[in-house]
Coordinates of N, CA, C and O in Angstrom, one line a residue:
M1 N 47.5 28.5 20.0 CA 48.4 29.1 18.9 C 49.5 28.2 18.5 O 49.8 28.1 17.3
Q2 N 50.1 27.5 19.5 CA 51.2 26.6 19.2 C 50.7 25.4 18.3 O 51.3 25.0 17.4
E3 N 49.5 24.9 18.7 CA 48.9 23.8 18.0 C 48.6 24.2 16.5 O 48.8 23.4 15.6
K4 N 48.1 25.4 16.3 CA 47.8 25.8 14.9 C 49.1 26.0 14.1 O 49.1 25.6 12.9
L5 N 50.1 26.5 14.7 CA 51.4 26.6 14.0 C 52.0 25.2 13.7 O 52.5 25.0 12.6
E6 N 51.8 24.3 14.6 CA 52.3 22.9 14.3 C 51.5 22.3 13.1 O 52.0 21.6 12.3
Q7 N 50.2 22.5 13.1 CA 49.3 22.0 12.0 C 49.8 22.6 10.7 O 49.8 21.9 9.7
I8 N 50.0 23.9 10.7 CA 50.5 24.6 9.4 C 51.8 24.0 9.0 O 52.0 23.8 7.8
M9 N 52.7 23.8 9.9 CA 54.0 23.2 9.5 C 53.9 21.8 9.0 O 54.6 21.4 8.1
R10 N 53.0 21.0 9.6 CA 52.7 19.7 9.1 C 52.2 19.6 7.7 O 52.6 18.9 6.9
L11 N 51.2 20.5 7.5 CA 50.6 20.6 6.1 C 51.6 21.1 5.1 O 51.7 20.6 4.0
L12 N 52.5 22.0 5.5 CA 53.5 22.5 4.6 C 54.5 21.4 4.2 O 54.9 21.2 3.1
K13 N 54.9 20.7 5.3 CA 55.8 19.5 5.0 C 55.2 18.5 4.1 O 55.9 18.0 3.2
Q14 N 54.0 18.2 4.4 CA 53.3 17.2 3.5 C 53.2 17.7 2.1 O 53.4 16.9 1.1
N15 N 52.9 18.9 1.9 CA 52.8 19.5 0.6 C 54.1 19.5 -0.2 O 54.2 19.1 -1.4
V16 N 55.2 19.8 0.5 CA 56.5 19.8 -0.1 C 56.9 18.3 -0.5 O 57.4 18.1 -1.6
V17 N 56.6 17.4 0.4 CA 56.9 16.0 0.1 C 56.2 15.5 -1.1 O 56.7 14.8 -2.0
E18 N 54.9 15.8 -1.2 CA 54.0 15.4 -2.3 C 54.5 16.0 -3.6 O 54.6 15.4 -4.7
T19 N 55.0 17.3 -3.5 CA 55.5 18.0 -4.7 C 56.7 17.3 -5.2 O 56.9 17.1 -6.5
F20 N 57.7 17.0 -4.3 CA 58.9 16.3 -4.8 C 58.6 14.9 -5.3 O 59.3 14.5 -6.2
R21 N 57.7 14.2 -4.8 CA 57.3 12.9 -5.3 C 56.8 13.0 -6.7 O 57.1 12.2 -7.6
L22 N 55.9 14.0 -6.9 CA 55.4 14.2 -8.3 C 56.5 14.7 -9.3 O 56.5 14.2 -10.4
L23 N 57.4 15.5 -8.8 CA 58.5 15.9 -9.7 C 59.4 14.8 -10.0 O 59.9 14.6 -11.1
W24 N 59.6 13.9 -9.0 CA 60.5 12.7 -9.3 C 59.9 11.8 -10.3 O 60.6 11.2 -11.1
K25 N 58.5 11.7 -10.4 CA 57.9 10.8 -11.4 C 58.2 11.4 -12.8 O 58.2 10.6 -13.8
F26 N 58.4 12.7 -12.9 CA 58.6 13.3 -14.2 C 60.1 13.6 -14.5 O 60.4 14.4 -15.4
K27 N 61.0 13.0 -13.7 CA 62.4 13.4 -13.8 C 63.0 13.3 -15.2 O 63.8 14.1 -15.6
W28 N 62.6 12.2 -16.0 CA 63.1 12.0 -17.3 C 62.5 12.9 -18.3 O 62.9 13.0 -19.5
Y29 N 61.4 13.6 -18.0 CA 60.8 14.6 -18.8 C 61.4 16.0 -18.5 O 61.5 16.9 -19.4
I30 N 61.6 16.2 -17.2 CA 62.1 17.5 -16.8 C 63.6 17.7 -17.1 O 64.0 18.8 -17.4
F31 N 64.4 16.7 -17.0 CA 65.8 16.8 -17.3 C 66.1 17.4 -18.7 O 67.0 18.3 -18.7
P32 N 65.5 16.9 -19.8 CA 65.8 17.5 -21.1 C 65.4 19.0 -21.1 O 66.1 19.8 -21.7
Y33 N 64.3 19.3 -20.4 CA 63.9 20.7 -20.3 C 64.9 21.6 -19.6 O 65.3 22.7 -20.1
M34 N 65.5 21.1 -18.5 CA 66.5 21.8 -17.8 C 67.8 21.9 -18.7 O 68.5 23.0 -18.7
L35 N 68.1 20.9 -19.4 CA 69.3 20.9 -20.3 C 69.0 22.0 -21.4 O 69.9 22.8 -21.7
F36 N 67.9 22.0 -22.0 CA 67.5 23.0 -23.0 C 67.6 24.4 -22.4 O 68.2 25.4 -23.0
Y37 N 67.1 24.6 -21.1 CA 67.2 25.9 -20.5 C 68.6 26.3 -20.2 O 69.0 27.5 -20.3
A38 N 69.5 25.4 -19.9 CA 70.9 25.6 -19.7 C 71.6 26.1 -21.0 O 72.4 27.0 -21.0
V39 N 71.2 25.5 -22.1 CA 71.7 26.0 -23.4 C 71.2 27.4 -23.7 O 72.0 28.3 -24.1
L40 N 70.0 27.7 -23.4 CA 69.5 29.1 -23.5 C 70.3 30.1 -22.7 O 70.6 31.2 -23.1
L41 N 70.6 29.6 -21.4 CA 71.3 30.5 -20.5 C 72.8 30.7 -21.1 O 73.3 31.8 -21.0
M42 N 73.3 29.7 -21.6 CA 74.7 29.9 -22.2 C 74.6 30.8 -23.4 O 75.5 31.6 -23.6
F43 N 73.6 30.8 -24.2 CA 73.4 31.7 -25.3 C 73.3 33.1 -24.8 O 73.9 34.1 -25.4
Y44 N 72.6 33.3 -23.7 CA 72.5 34.6 -23.1 C 73.8 35.1 -22.5 O 74.1 36.3 -22.7
L45 N 74.5 34.3 -21.9 CA 75.8 34.7 -21.2 C 76.9 34.9 -22.2 O 77.9 35.6 -21.8
S46 N 76.9 34.3 -23.3 CA 78.0 34.4 -24.3 C 77.4 34.7 -25.7 O 77.3 33.9 -26.5
P47 N 77.0 36.0 -25.9 CA 76.4 36.3 -27.2 C 77.4 36.3 -28.3 O 78.6 36.6 -28.1
S48 N 76.9 35.8 -29.4 CA 77.8 35.6 -30.6 C 77.0 35.9 -31.9 O 75.8 35.5 -31.9
P49 N 77.6 36.5 -32.9 CA 76.8 36.7 -34.1 C 76.4 35.4 -34.8 O 75.4 35.4 -35.5
K50 N 77.0 34.3 -34.5 CA 76.6 33.0 -35.1 C 75.3 32.6 -34.6 O 74.5 31.9 -35.3
Q51 N 75.0 32.9 -33.3 CA 73.8 32.5 -32.7 C 72.6 33.4 -33.0 O 71.5 33.0 -32.8
Y52 N 72.9 34.5 -33.6 CA 71.8 35.5 -33.9 C 71.4 35.3 -35.3 O 71.7 36.1 -36.2
S53 N 70.6 34.3 -35.6 CA 70.3 34.0 -37.0 C 68.8 34.1 -37.2 O 68.3 33.5 -38.1
I54 N 68.1 35.0 -36.5 CA 66.7 35.1 -36.8 C 66.4 35.8 -38.1 O 65.6 35.3 -38.9
W55 N 67.2 36.8 -38.5 CA 67.0 37.5 -39.8 C 68.2 37.3 -40.7 O 68.5 38.1 -41.5
K56 N 69.0 36.3 -40.5 CA 70.3 36.1 -41.2 C 70.2 36.2 -42.7 O 71.1 36.7 -43.3
N57 N 69.2 35.7 -43.3 CA 69.1 35.6 -44.7 C 68.5 36.9 -45.4 O 68.3 36.9 -46.6
K58 N 68.2 37.9 -44.6 CA 67.6 39.1 -45.1 C 68.8 40.1 -45.4 O 69.8 40.1 -44.9
V59 N 68.5 41.0 -46.4 CA 69.4 41.9 -46.9 C 69.8 42.9 -45.8 O 71.0 43.3 -45.6
W60 N 68.9 43.3 -45.0 CA 69.1 44.3 -43.9 C 69.6 43.7 -42.6 O 69.6 44.4 -41.6
Y61 N 70.1 42.5 -42.6 CA 70.5 41.8 -41.4 C 71.7 42.6 -40.8 O 72.6 43.0 -41.5
N62 N 71.6 42.8 -39.5 CA 72.7 43.5 -38.8 C 72.7 42.9 -37.4 O 71.7 42.9 -36.7
Y63 N 73.9 42.4 -36.9 CA 74.0 41.9 -35.6 C 74.2 43.0 -34.6 O 75.0 43.9 -34.7
D64 N 73.3 43.0 -33.6 CA 73.3 44.0 -32.6 C 73.2 43.3 -31.2 O 72.3 42.5 -31.0
T65 N 74.3 43.4 -30.4 CA 74.3 42.7 -29.2 C 73.2 43.0 -28.2 O 72.6 42.1 -27.6
Q66 N 72.8 44.2 -28.2 CA 71.7 44.6 -27.3 C 70.4 43.9 -27.7 O 69.6 43.4 -26.9
S67 N 70.1 43.9 -29.0 CA 68.8 43.3 -29.4 C 68.9 41.8 -29.2 O 67.9 41.1 -28.9
Y68 N 70.1 41.2 -29.5 CA 70.2 39.8 -29.3 C 70.0 39.4 -27.8 O 69.3 38.4 -27.5
L69 N 70.5 40.2 -26.9 CA 70.3 39.9 -25.5 C 68.9 40.0 -25.0 O 68.4 39.2 -24.3
E70 N 68.2 41.0 -25.6 CA 66.8 41.2 -25.2 C 65.9 40.1 -25.8 O 65.0 39.6 -25.1
I71 N 66.2 39.7 -27.0 CA 65.4 38.6 -27.6 C 65.7 37.3 -26.8 O 64.8 36.5 -26.5
T72 N 66.9 37.1 -26.4 CA 67.3 35.9 -25.7 C 66.6 35.9 -24.3 O 66.1 34.9 -23.8
K73 N 66.6 37.1 -23.7 CA 66.0 37.2 -22.4 C 64.5 37.0 -22.5 O 63.9 36.3 -21.6
L74 N 63.8 37.5 -23.5 CA 62.4 37.2 -23.7 C 62.1 35.7 -24.0 O 61.2 35.2 -23.4
T75 N 63.0 35.1 -24.7 CA 62.9 33.7 -25.0 C 63.0 32.9 -23.7 O 62.2 31.9 -23.4
M76 N 63.9 33.3 -22.8 CA 64.1 32.6 -21.5 C 62.9 32.8 -20.7 O 62.4 31.8 -20.0
I77 N 62.3 33.9 -20.7 CA 61.1 34.2 -19.9 C 59.9 33.3 -20.4 O 59.2 32.7 -19.6
I78 N 59.8 33.3 -21.7 CA 58.7 32.5 -22.3 C 58.8 31.0 -21.9 O 57.9 30.3 -21.6
F79 N 60.1 30.5 -22.0 CA 60.3 29.1 -21.7 C 60.2 28.8 -20.2 O 59.8 27.7 -19.8
L80 N 60.5 29.7 -19.4 CA 60.3 29.6 -17.9 C 58.8 29.5 -17.6 O 58.3 28.6 -16.9
L81 N 58.0 30.3 -18.3 CA 56.6 30.3 -18.1 C 56.0 29.0 -18.6 O 55.0 28.4 -18.0
T82 N 56.5 28.5 -19.7 CA 56.1 27.2 -20.3 C 56.4 26.1 -19.3 O 55.6 25.2 -19.2
F83 N 57.5 26.2 -18.7 CA 57.9 25.2 -17.7 C 56.9 25.2 -16.5 O 56.5 24.1 -16.1
F84 N 56.5 26.4 -16.1 CA 55.5 26.5 -15.0 C 54.2 25.9 -15.5 O 53.5 25.3 -14.7
I85 N 53.8 26.1 -16.7 CA 52.6 25.5 -17.2 C 52.7 24.0 -17.2 O 51.7 23.3 -16.8
G86 N 53.8 23.5 -17.6 CA 54.0 22.0 -17.5 C 53.9 21.5 -16.1 O 53.3 20.5 -15.9
T87 N 54.6 22.1 -15.2 CA 54.5 21.7 -13.8 C 53.1 21.8 -13.2 O 52.7 21.0 -12.3
S88 N 52.4 22.8 -13.6 CA 51.0 22.9 -13.0 C 50.1 21.9 -13.6 O 49.0 21.7 -13.0
N89 N 50.4 21.3 -14.7 CA 49.5 20.3 -15.3 C 50.0 18.8 -15.0 O 49.4 17.9 -15.5
M90 N 51.0 18.6 -14.2 CA 51.6 17.3 -14.0 C 50.5 16.4 -13.3 O 50.5 15.2 -13.6
K91 N 49.8 16.9 -12.4 CA 48.9 16.1 -11.6 C 47.6 15.8 -12.3 O 47.2 14.6 -12.4
N92 N 47.0 16.8 -12.9 CA 45.7 16.5 -13.6 C 45.7 16.2 -15.0 O 44.9 15.5 -15.5
H93 N 46.8 16.6 -15.7 CA 46.9 16.3 -17.2 C 48.4 15.9 -17.4 O 49.2 16.6 -18.0
P94 N 48.8 14.7 -17.0 CA 50.2 14.3 -17.2 C 50.6 14.2 -18.6 O 51.8 14.5 -18.9
A95 N 49.7 13.8 -19.5 CA 50.1 13.7 -20.9 C 50.5 15.1 -21.5 O 51.5 15.2 -22.3
L96 N 49.7 16.1 -21.2 CA 50.0 17.5 -21.6 C 51.3 17.9 -21.0 O 52.2 18.6 -21.7
A97 N 51.6 17.6 -19.7 CA 52.8 18.0 -19.1 C 54.0 17.3 -19.8 O 55.0 18.0 -20.0
K98 N 53.9 16.1 -20.1 CA 55.0 15.3 -20.8 C 55.2 15.9 -22.1 O 56.4 16.1 -22.5
L99 N 54.2 16.3 -22.8 CA 54.3 16.9 -24.2 C 55.1 18.3 -24.0 O 55.9 18.6 -24.9
I100 N 54.7 19.0 -23.1 CA 55.4 20.3 -22.9 C 56.8 20.1 -22.5 O 57.7 20.8 -23.1
F101 N 57.2 19.2 -21.6 CA 58.5 19.0 -21.3 C 59.4 18.4 -22.4 O 60.5 18.8 -22.7
L102 N 58.8 17.5 -23.2 CA 59.5 16.9 -24.3 C 59.6 17.8 -25.5 O 60.4 17.6 -26.4
S103 N 58.8 18.8 -25.6 CA 58.9 19.8 -26.7 C 60.3 20.5 -26.6 O 60.8 21.0 -27.6
S104 N 60.9 20.5 -25.4 CA 62.2 21.1 -25.3 C 63.2 20.4 -26.2 O 64.2 21.0 -26.6
L105 N 63.1 19.1 -26.5 CA 64.0 18.4 -27.4 C 64.0 19.0 -28.8 O 65.0 19.1 -29.4
W106 N 62.8 19.3 -29.2 CA 62.7 19.9 -30.6 C 63.3 21.3 -30.6 O 64.0 21.6 -31.5
F107 N 62.9 22.1 -29.6 CA 63.5 23.4 -29.5 C 65.0 23.4 -29.3 O 65.7 24.3 -29.8
L108 N 65.5 22.4 -28.6 CA 67.0 22.3 -28.4 C 67.6 22.0 -29.8 O 68.6 22.6 -30.1
A109 N 67.0 21.2 -30.6 CA 67.6 20.9 -31.9 C 67.5 22.1 -32.8 O 68.5 22.4 -33.5
V110 N 66.4 22.9 -32.7 CA 66.3 24.1 -33.5 C 67.4 25.2 -33.1 O 68.1 25.8 -33.9
F111 N 67.6 25.3 -31.7 CA 68.5 26.4 -31.3 C 70.0 25.9 -31.5 O 70.8 26.8 -31.7
L112 N 70.2 24.6 -31.4 CA 71.6 24.2 -31.6 C 72.0 24.2 -33.1 O 73.1 24.3 -33.5
E113 N 70.9 24.2 -34.0 CA 71.2 24.3 -35.4 C 71.7 25.7 -35.7 O 72.4 25.9 -36.7
M114 N 71.4 26.7 -34.9 CA 71.9 28.0 -35.1 C 73.4 28.2 -35.0 O 74.0 29.1 -35.5
I115 N 74.0 27.3 -34.2 CA 75.4 27.5 -33.9 C 76.2 27.2 -35.1 O 76.1 26.4 -35.9

């Protein structure tokens, strides 16, 4: 029983080390994504009518804090899932993972334009 537990711990440690090595190779792709996600988090924590520009040019435009928070929360969930897609493709499809991570630069420009 003790030997089996040691083997499981050894495999777990090896898996964690390999994961961090793989993440370290992508550090310059993941950092802009984390920066983008931090901006999204700031938008969520400090709602402002200036940032709520989805329907701004429509006649029936109305700023509603609750709908802004829900849309921002949904956006954060979508981009978190997109991040997980990128991390799951780092080993087998590194070009796709890099594209997913670097797409955050374009989205960052789009969201900062709203301010």
